[in-house]
């Protein structure tokens, strides 16, 4: 089962300053952690970007997913992270304490270099990055997080035991993200879609099971710029019968019906939508 969330590069377009932009992105990271999202994809929306482009959203999401004890060494100082201190702590269940000095402890690491000989260099909070063999069946790329079992510190003996839970971040275009082999049931979250009621939850669960073992992908638009505008369709077209089969998604759903505010912010829509979809068996 793979749960993917797609957000646009224009996610923070209406933020008044970088502090507020960082905070908004942090709420998305927090929601992804709470609801066990496997992958956060930042798709390009250059027409909607304002001050925060050039990978700003992707960088902040990656930073938020980095174990706190590795952030300084992995990221050093970057302009995009000037207000990283306002990010809410994720407190992910997978963030095992890599500050421990004891042998036999599990810790998280970051792949700093992937070689062609079946080994990778990993920064896991020891004095220097270490070279480790990649377990059979596991493919790792630079920047990915891994779980390390350290059996001895002097001399260093350690092995990769897998990937930690928690979200990964990538930046595909929207069409590629929706058509991935593990995308499962693809959902466009929009106020112009079909209202998601309690009677639809079981139906969605059955559809996601048929699609790819309960996997699903849900896409969100940007503030004051929903998915219809981003993909170049009008709200009227979205409402037309059968449009969901030609718009690149399996379903268009209004996951926040009867909203009491004129605008539902993207980070709010992410939380509300994932809370509903989390009820699928």
XYZ file of C-alpha atoms in Angstrom:
281
model
C 0.000 0.000 0.000
C 1.337 3.418 -0.985
C -0.238 6.721 0.011
C 0.897 9.695 -2.069
C 0.014 13.367 -1.675
C 0.590 15.871 -4.461
C 0.957 19.581 -3.696
C 1.942 22.380 -6.086
C 5.137 24.410 -6.049
C 2.809 27.403 -5.541
C 1.649 26.061 -2.169
C 2.894 29.136 -0.277
C 1.917 31.696 -2.920
C -0.249 33.853 -0.649
C 2.060 33.863 2.404
C 2.935 37.370 3.526
C 6.542 36.516 4.360
C 8.964 33.597 4.437
C 8.196 32.802 8.070
C 4.525 32.281 7.278
C 5.378 30.341 4.105
C 7.589 27.992 6.114
C 4.903 27.507 8.749
C 2.296 26.614 6.099
C 4.573 23.989 4.579
C 5.236 22.639 8.056
C 1.524 21.971 8.540
C 1.548 19.842 5.368
C 4.592 17.917 6.633
C 2.865 17.389 9.966
C -0.320 16.094 8.304
C 1.725 13.714 6.134
C 3.361 12.319 9.261
C 0.164 11.979 11.300
C -1.650 10.125 8.513
C 1.331 7.965 7.458
C 1.774 9.378 3.968
C 4.527 7.534 2.099
C 5.346 10.154 -0.505
C 4.935 13.914 -0.813
C 5.297 15.058 -4.416
C 5.724 18.717 -5.306
C 4.492 19.215 -8.858
C 5.388 22.382 -10.811
C 2.943 25.270 -11.043
C 5.138 28.102 -12.363
C 2.146 30.227 -13.361
C 0.962 30.267 -9.744
C 4.275 30.894 -8.011
C 5.063 34.301 -6.606
C 7.970 34.838 -4.223
C 8.577 31.238 -3.234
C 9.803 29.187 -6.175
C 13.079 27.499 -7.207
C 12.370 24.435 -5.095
C 11.399 26.295 -1.908
C 8.480 23.994 -1.017
C 10.441 20.846 -1.816
C 13.449 21.975 0.246
C 11.398 22.802 3.346
C 9.524 19.475 3.158
C 12.806 17.558 2.859
C 14.297 19.469 5.776
C 11.261 18.773 7.958
C 11.627 15.021 7.299
C 15.329 15.034 8.245
C 16.009 13.754 11.781
C 16.705 16.794 13.996
C 20.156 15.585 15.023
C 21.273 15.421 11.372
C 19.814 18.672 10.080
C 22.775 20.952 10.725
C 25.279 18.652 9.067
C 23.060 17.656 6.137
C 21.678 21.099 5.308
C 24.241 23.552 6.709
C 22.946 27.121 6.079
C 20.494 27.840 3.269
C 18.383 30.899 2.549
C 15.258 28.759 2.107
C 15.629 27.521 5.698
C 16.027 30.906 7.377
C 12.828 30.334 9.364
C 13.057 26.560 9.796
C 12.689 27.075 13.537
C 8.939 27.665 13.135
C 8.382 24.189 11.674
C 6.266 22.050 14.010
C 8.112 18.965 15.293
C 6.987 15.871 13.394
C 7.753 13.438 16.230
C 7.596 10.614 13.730
C 7.450 7.110 15.169
C 10.329 6.249 12.837
C 12.719 8.851 14.222
C 14.782 6.522 16.383
C 17.253 8.307 18.579
C 20.481 8.563 16.641
C 21.991 10.568 19.457
C 22.574 7.386 21.450
C 26.187 6.378 22.056
C 25.266 2.806 22.861
C 26.067 -0.074 20.539
C 23.168 -2.146 19.307
C 21.048 0.946 18.724
C 18.909 1.799 15.737
C 19.372 5.224 14.214
C 18.391 7.086 11.086
C 20.878 8.092 8.445
C 20.969 10.053 5.200
C 22.516 8.615 2.044
C 25.175 11.116 0.969
C 26.560 9.169 -1.980
C 25.356 6.142 -3.934
C 28.060 4.050 -5.609
C 27.776 1.482 -8.385
C 29.340 -1.339 -6.349
C 26.274 -2.002 -4.205
C 27.402 0.312 -1.413
C 26.367 3.764 -0.210
C 27.890 6.363 2.089
C 25.622 7.246 4.980
C 25.661 10.108 7.451
C 24.129 8.726 10.635
C 25.470 11.046 13.308
C 28.788 9.303 13.844
C 32.045 11.221 13.511
C 32.222 10.601 9.760
C 29.904 9.198 7.066
C 30.289 5.425 6.752
C 30.238 3.104 3.753
C 27.610 0.377 3.977
C 26.357 -2.408 1.747
C 22.862 -2.034 0.344
C 20.626 -4.985 1.318
C 19.304 -7.174 -1.486
C 16.116 -5.831 -3.024
C 16.637 -2.280 -1.767
C 17.473 0.598 -4.111
C 18.827 3.784 -2.563
C 19.570 7.209 -3.993
C 21.358 10.234 -2.615
C 19.279 12.072 -0.037
C 17.156 9.093 1.025
C 16.711 8.200 4.674
C 17.670 4.747 5.953
C 17.559 2.916 9.268
C 20.962 1.781 10.542
C 21.690 -0.927 13.135
C 24.951 0.025 14.878
C 26.404 -3.026 16.636
C 29.766 -1.449 17.516
C 31.233 2.057 17.545
C 34.931 1.154 18.003
C 35.529 -0.198 15.476
C 32.412 0.879 13.657
C 30.182 -2.033 12.678
C 26.805 -1.217 11.223
C 24.331 -2.328 8.599
C 21.349 -0.916 6.783
C 18.152 -2.641 7.911
C 15.685 -0.794 5.666
C 13.908 2.479 5.171
C 12.248 4.229 8.105
C 8.562 4.974 7.963
C 7.617 8.536 7.135
C 7.293 10.421 3.905
C 9.797 10.822 1.106
C 9.826 13.868 -1.186
C 10.107 14.104 -4.961
C 9.242 16.631 -7.661
C 7.573 15.039 -10.721
C 5.213 16.776 -13.098
C 1.535 16.239 -12.365
C 0.861 13.835 -15.234
C 3.809 11.608 -14.266
C 2.774 11.540 -10.610
C -0.785 10.484 -11.427
C 0.309 7.757 -13.861
C 2.907 6.048 -11.637
C 2.648 2.287 -11.323
C 1.929 2.539 -7.592
C -0.408 5.547 -7.798
C -3.454 3.375 -7.109
C -6.761 5.235 -6.954
C -6.120 8.823 -8.087
C -8.195 11.567 -6.467
C -8.355 15.269 -7.248
C -9.462 17.287 -4.216
C -11.596 20.208 -5.372
C -14.633 22.128 -4.156
C -16.072 21.499 -7.630
C -15.949 17.715 -7.282
C -18.489 15.202 -6.023
C -19.249 15.603 -2.325
C -17.487 12.993 -0.210
C -20.092 11.629 2.205
C -19.882 8.820 4.726
C -21.573 6.451 2.273
C -18.656 6.835 -0.151
C -15.864 5.739 2.188
C -16.466 1.997 1.732
C -16.808 2.472 -2.021
C -13.475 4.302 -2.143
C -11.835 1.547 -0.105
C -13.049 -1.049 -2.607
C -11.894 1.086 -5.543
C -8.423 1.599 -4.065
C -8.131 -2.137 -3.395
C -8.984 -2.876 -7.013
C -6.562 -0.207 -8.244
C -3.443 -1.323 -6.416
C -3.793 -2.980 -3.023
C -5.422 -0.027 -1.233
C -2.916 2.475 -2.630
C -4.157 5.941 -3.446
C -2.895 9.305 -4.632
C -4.613 12.575 -3.759
C -3.761 15.894 -5.394
C -4.367 19.411 -4.097
C -4.356 22.821 -5.694
C -2.865 26.093 -4.475
C -4.408 28.921 -2.447
C -6.869 30.855 -4.623
C -5.785 28.635 -7.505
C -7.440 25.227 -7.454
C -6.665 22.178 -9.521
C -9.057 23.140 -12.363
C -7.109 26.362 -12.953
C -3.770 24.588 -12.690
C -4.626 21.925 -15.289
C -6.474 24.398 -17.533
C -10.104 23.373 -17.077
C -13.096 25.363 -15.923
C -15.206 24.432 -12.881
C -18.093 23.772 -15.267
C -16.037 21.142 -17.094
C -15.145 19.485 -13.802
C -18.829 19.123 -12.980
C -19.677 17.512 -16.324
C -20.633 13.856 -16.104
C -17.725 11.619 -17.029
C -15.092 14.352 -16.762
C -13.186 12.475 -14.057
C -12.305 9.813 -16.616
C -10.732 12.312 -18.991
C -9.056 14.722 -16.554
C -6.224 12.390 -15.568
C -7.814 11.373 -12.253
C -10.149 8.558 -11.314
C -12.278 10.859 -9.153
C -12.848 14.524 -8.406
C -14.008 14.860 -4.799
C -15.118 17.728 -2.593
C -13.597 16.526 0.678
C -14.604 19.608 2.696
C -18.322 19.991 1.928
C -20.464 22.688 3.535
C -17.417 24.818 4.239
C -18.061 27.830 6.435
C -15.184 29.873 5.047
C -14.966 31.357 1.584
C -11.573 29.719 1.093
C -10.160 26.488 2.512
C -6.387 26.785 2.715
C -4.353 24.030 1.106
C -2.854 22.861 4.391
C -6.366 22.705 5.878
C -7.638 20.730 2.903
C -4.754 18.268 3.260
C -5.597 17.612 6.920
C -9.344 17.322 6.317
C -8.976 15.082 3.270
C -6.471 12.686 4.814
C -8.619 12.409 7.934
C -11.519 11.225 5.754
C -9.471 8.873 3.596
C -7.844 7.419 6.710
C -11.211 5.833 7.507
C -10.971 3.507 4.509
C -10.460 -0.114 5.578
